[in-house]
């Protein structure tokens, strides 16, 4: 493929939020509503705990109140909590943040049990179908689609492609 054409294809894919050119991973995972995180403040166990991001993507911590966590990675959340605690509450706070559970993924279409399922690390599309108790007899097992969380465009999906938290997987119907 000539370079200008390839550049145009990549540009369109990025404009529509498609990730066909790279395998998504949780390495750069951004928090969103329904994620559950653990915050630990060393030396101050009463200031930490397990928190679920609310519908607005916020968590409420003792002393400092609400923190906007949606869109942050775990290390960025850790830094945000440490900064908030350093403003008049603790001297040089040491904070740890980790994701306990990711938001669910959704599967619909021609599977036996469509619905919402808990996310598991390194989940593939075929494993997601297995979680939903397999294909129906009308399923076209070669036509899988995904709509990534926060993206309005649905894209084709291979059975071994990675599913991310918040994704919606759709299995198409075969006609013959």
GROMACS .gro file of C-alpha atoms in nm:
model
  176
    1UNK     CA    1   0.000   0.000   0.000
    2UNK     CA    2   0.148   0.340  -0.094
    3UNK     CA    3   0.248   0.562   0.200
    4UNK     CA    4  -0.010   0.840   0.139
    5UNK     CA    5  -0.292   0.583   0.124
    6UNK     CA    6  -0.168   0.405   0.436
    7UNK     CA    7  -0.140   0.737   0.620
    8UNK     CA    8  -0.496   0.827   0.517
    9UNK     CA    9  -0.628   0.489   0.637
   10UNK     CA   10  -0.449   0.521   0.971
   11UNK     CA   11  -0.574   0.880   1.007
   12UNK     CA   12  -0.935   0.773   0.943
   13UNK     CA   13  -0.904   0.485   1.188
   14UNK     CA   14  -0.775   0.719   1.458
   15UNK     CA   15  -1.045   0.975   1.382
   16UNK     CA   16  -1.314   0.713   1.437
   17UNK     CA   17  -1.145   0.563   1.741
   18UNK     CA   18  -1.070   0.230   1.571
   19UNK     CA   19  -0.795   0.020   1.719
   20UNK     CA   20  -0.749  -0.235   1.439
   21UNK     CA   21  -0.381  -0.144   1.406
   22UNK     CA   22  -0.286  -0.224   1.764
   23UNK     CA   23  -0.391  -0.479   2.020
   24UNK     CA   24  -0.550  -0.301   2.317
   25UNK     CA   25  -0.402  -0.368   2.658
   26UNK     CA   26  -0.472  -0.263   3.013
   27UNK     CA   27  -0.128  -0.102   3.044
   28UNK     CA   28  -0.267   0.244   2.971
   29UNK     CA   29  -0.607   0.174   3.125
   30UNK     CA   30  -0.812   0.479   3.222
   31UNK     CA   31  -1.063   0.459   3.504
   32UNK     CA   32  -1.434   0.506   3.438
   33UNK     CA   33  -1.763   0.473   3.628
   34UNK     CA   34  -1.821   0.129   3.788
   35UNK     CA   35  -1.447   0.056   3.830
   36UNK     CA   36  -1.348  -0.037   4.185
   37UNK     CA   37  -1.018   0.092   4.324
   38UNK     CA   38  -0.823   0.050   4.647
   39UNK     CA   39  -0.651   0.355   4.793
   40UNK     CA   40  -0.393   0.307   5.067
   41UNK     CA   41  -0.241   0.595   5.258
   42UNK     CA   42   0.066   0.465   5.440
   43UNK     CA   43   0.056   0.528   5.811
   44UNK     CA   44  -0.309   0.643   5.793
   45UNK     CA   45  -0.533   0.338   5.741
   46UNK     CA   46  -0.849   0.539   5.815
   47UNK     CA   47  -0.791   0.755   5.505
   48UNK     CA   48  -0.787   0.469   5.255
   49UNK     CA   49  -1.017   0.190   5.153
   50UNK     CA   50  -1.200   0.039   4.859
   51UNK     CA   51  -1.401   0.279   4.643
   52UNK     CA   52  -1.627   0.241   4.340
   53UNK     CA   53  -1.634   0.524   4.089
   54UNK     CA   54  -1.982   0.673   4.083
   55UNK     CA   55  -2.180   0.761   3.770
   56UNK     CA   56  -1.986   1.085   3.734
   57UNK     CA   57  -1.651   0.907   3.767
   58UNK     CA   58  -1.572   1.036   4.116
   59UNK     CA   59  -1.472   0.880   4.445
   60UNK     CA   60  -1.522   1.034   4.787
   61UNK     CA   61  -1.233   1.005   5.033
   62UNK     CA   62  -1.218   1.094   5.401
   63UNK     CA   63  -1.088   1.447   5.470
   64UNK     CA   64  -1.045   1.554   5.107
   65UNK     CA   65  -1.390   1.471   4.971
   66UNK     CA   66  -1.457   1.409   4.603
   67UNK     CA   67  -1.183   1.341   4.352
   68UNK     CA   68  -1.247   1.314   3.978
   69UNK     CA   69  -1.098   0.972   3.898
   70UNK     CA   70  -1.257   0.903   3.560
   71UNK     CA   71  -1.003   0.932   3.281
   72UNK     CA   72  -0.706   0.887   3.514
   73UNK     CA   73  -0.473   0.589   3.522
   74UNK     CA   74  -0.405   0.427   3.860
   75UNK     CA   75  -0.069   0.609   3.897
   76UNK     CA   76  -0.234   0.944   3.813
   77UNK     CA   77  -0.509   0.878   4.068
   78UNK     CA   78  -0.242   0.798   4.323
   79UNK     CA   79  -0.071   1.130   4.251
   80UNK     CA   80  -0.402   1.321   4.265
   81UNK     CA   81  -0.486   1.176   4.608
   82UNK     CA   82  -0.135   1.248   4.738
   83UNK     CA   83  -0.156   1.609   4.612
   84UNK     CA   84  -0.495   1.660   4.776
   85UNK     CA   85  -0.373   1.517   5.107
   86UNK     CA   86  -0.059   1.734   5.096
   87UNK     CA   87  -0.273   2.049   5.085
   88UNK     CA   88  -0.313   2.095   5.458
   89UNK     CA   89  -0.374   1.740   5.582
   90UNK     CA   90  -0.051   1.536   5.573
   91UNK     CA   91   0.317   1.613   5.525
   92UNK     CA   92   0.457   1.417   5.231
   93UNK     CA   93   0.176   1.159   5.205
   94UNK     CA   94   0.262   0.824   5.051
   95UNK     CA   95  -0.032   0.684   4.859
   96UNK     CA   96  -0.089   0.364   4.661
   97UNK     CA   97  -0.378   0.308   4.421
   98UNK     CA   98  -0.474  -0.008   4.238
   99UNK     CA   99  -0.769  -0.125   4.032
  100UNK     CA  100  -0.954  -0.404   4.212
  101UNK     CA  101  -1.226  -0.476   3.957
  102UNK     CA  102  -1.282  -0.336   3.613
  103UNK     CA  103  -1.618  -0.226   3.479
  104UNK     CA  104  -1.815  -0.504   3.307
  105UNK     CA  105  -1.828  -0.583   2.937
  106UNK     CA  106  -2.149  -0.646   2.747
  107UNK     CA  107  -2.233  -0.910   2.489
  108UNK     CA  108  -2.542  -0.918   2.272
  109UNK     CA  109  -2.675  -1.071   1.955
  110UNK     CA  110  -2.662  -1.440   1.878
  111UNK     CA  111  -2.534  -1.582   2.207
  112UNK     CA  112  -2.730  -1.799   2.448
  113UNK     CA  113  -2.713  -1.558   2.744
  114UNK     CA  114  -2.665  -1.198   2.627
  115UNK     CA  115  -2.602  -0.942   2.898
  116UNK     CA  116  -2.349  -0.783   3.128
  117UNK     CA  117  -2.052  -0.986   3.254
  118UNK     CA  118  -1.758  -0.912   3.485
  119UNK     CA  119  -1.434  -0.840   3.305
  120UNK     CA  120  -1.140  -1.080   3.339
  121UNK     CA  121  -0.784  -0.991   3.241
  122UNK     CA  122  -0.672  -1.087   2.887
  123UNK     CA  123  -1.029  -1.166   2.781
  124UNK     CA  124  -1.067  -1.252   2.411
  125UNK     CA  125  -1.381  -1.226   2.200
  126UNK     CA  126  -1.417  -1.605   2.188
  127UNK     CA  127  -1.383  -1.625   2.567
  128UNK     CA  128  -1.651  -1.357   2.597
  129UNK     CA  129  -1.883  -1.573   2.383
  130UNK     CA  130  -1.804  -1.871   2.606
  131UNK     CA  131  -1.891  -1.660   2.911
  132UNK     CA  132  -2.231  -1.597   2.751
  133UNK     CA  133  -2.275  -1.976   2.711
  134UNK     CA  134  -2.178  -1.996   2.346
  135UNK     CA  135  -2.328  -1.913   2.007
  136UNK     CA  136  -2.693  -1.974   1.924
  137UNK     CA  137  -2.775  -2.194   1.626
  138UNK     CA  138  -2.843  -1.877   1.422
  139UNK     CA  139  -2.505  -1.717   1.499
  140UNK     CA  140  -2.257  -1.630   1.232
  141UNK     CA  141  -1.946  -1.721   1.430
  142UNK     CA  142  -1.726  -1.534   1.180
  143UNK     CA  143  -1.906  -1.200   1.216
  144UNK     CA  144  -1.821  -1.047   1.551
  145UNK     CA  145  -1.825  -0.674   1.619
  146UNK     CA  146  -1.709  -0.454   1.905
  147UNK     CA  147  -1.797  -0.105   2.016
  148UNK     CA  148  -1.526   0.022   2.245
  149UNK     CA  149  -1.634   0.216   2.551
  150UNK     CA  150  -1.669   0.584   2.464
  151UNK     CA  151  -1.656   0.525   2.087
  152UNK     CA  152  -1.967   0.548   1.870
  153UNK     CA  153  -1.834   0.337   1.581
  154UNK     CA  154  -1.866  -0.040   1.579
  155UNK     CA  155  -1.580  -0.234   1.420
  156UNK     CA  156  -1.529  -0.595   1.306
  157UNK     CA  157  -1.354  -0.820   1.553
  158UNK     CA  158  -1.154  -1.139   1.518
  159UNK     CA  159  -1.225  -1.422   1.767
  160UNK     CA  160  -0.881  -1.385   1.925
  161UNK     CA  161  -0.899  -1.005   1.963
  162UNK     CA  162  -0.879  -0.859   2.314
  163UNK     CA  163  -1.189  -0.726   2.485
  164UNK     CA  164  -1.153  -0.431   2.722
  165UNK     CA  165  -1.366  -0.325   3.019
  166UNK     CA  166  -1.680  -0.144   2.905
  167UNK     CA  167  -1.673  -0.293   2.553
  168UNK     CA  168  -1.993  -0.410   2.386
  169UNK     CA  169  -1.952  -0.724   2.174
  170UNK     CA  170  -2.218  -0.810   1.915
  171UNK     CA  171  -2.254  -1.143   1.738
  172UNK     CA  172  -2.424  -1.121   1.399
  173UNK     CA  173  -2.697  -1.352   1.274
  174UNK     CA  174  -2.641  -1.579   0.978
  175UNK     CA  175  -2.912  -1.585   0.717
  176UNK     CA  176  -2.858  -1.923   0.551
   0.00000   0.00000   0.00000
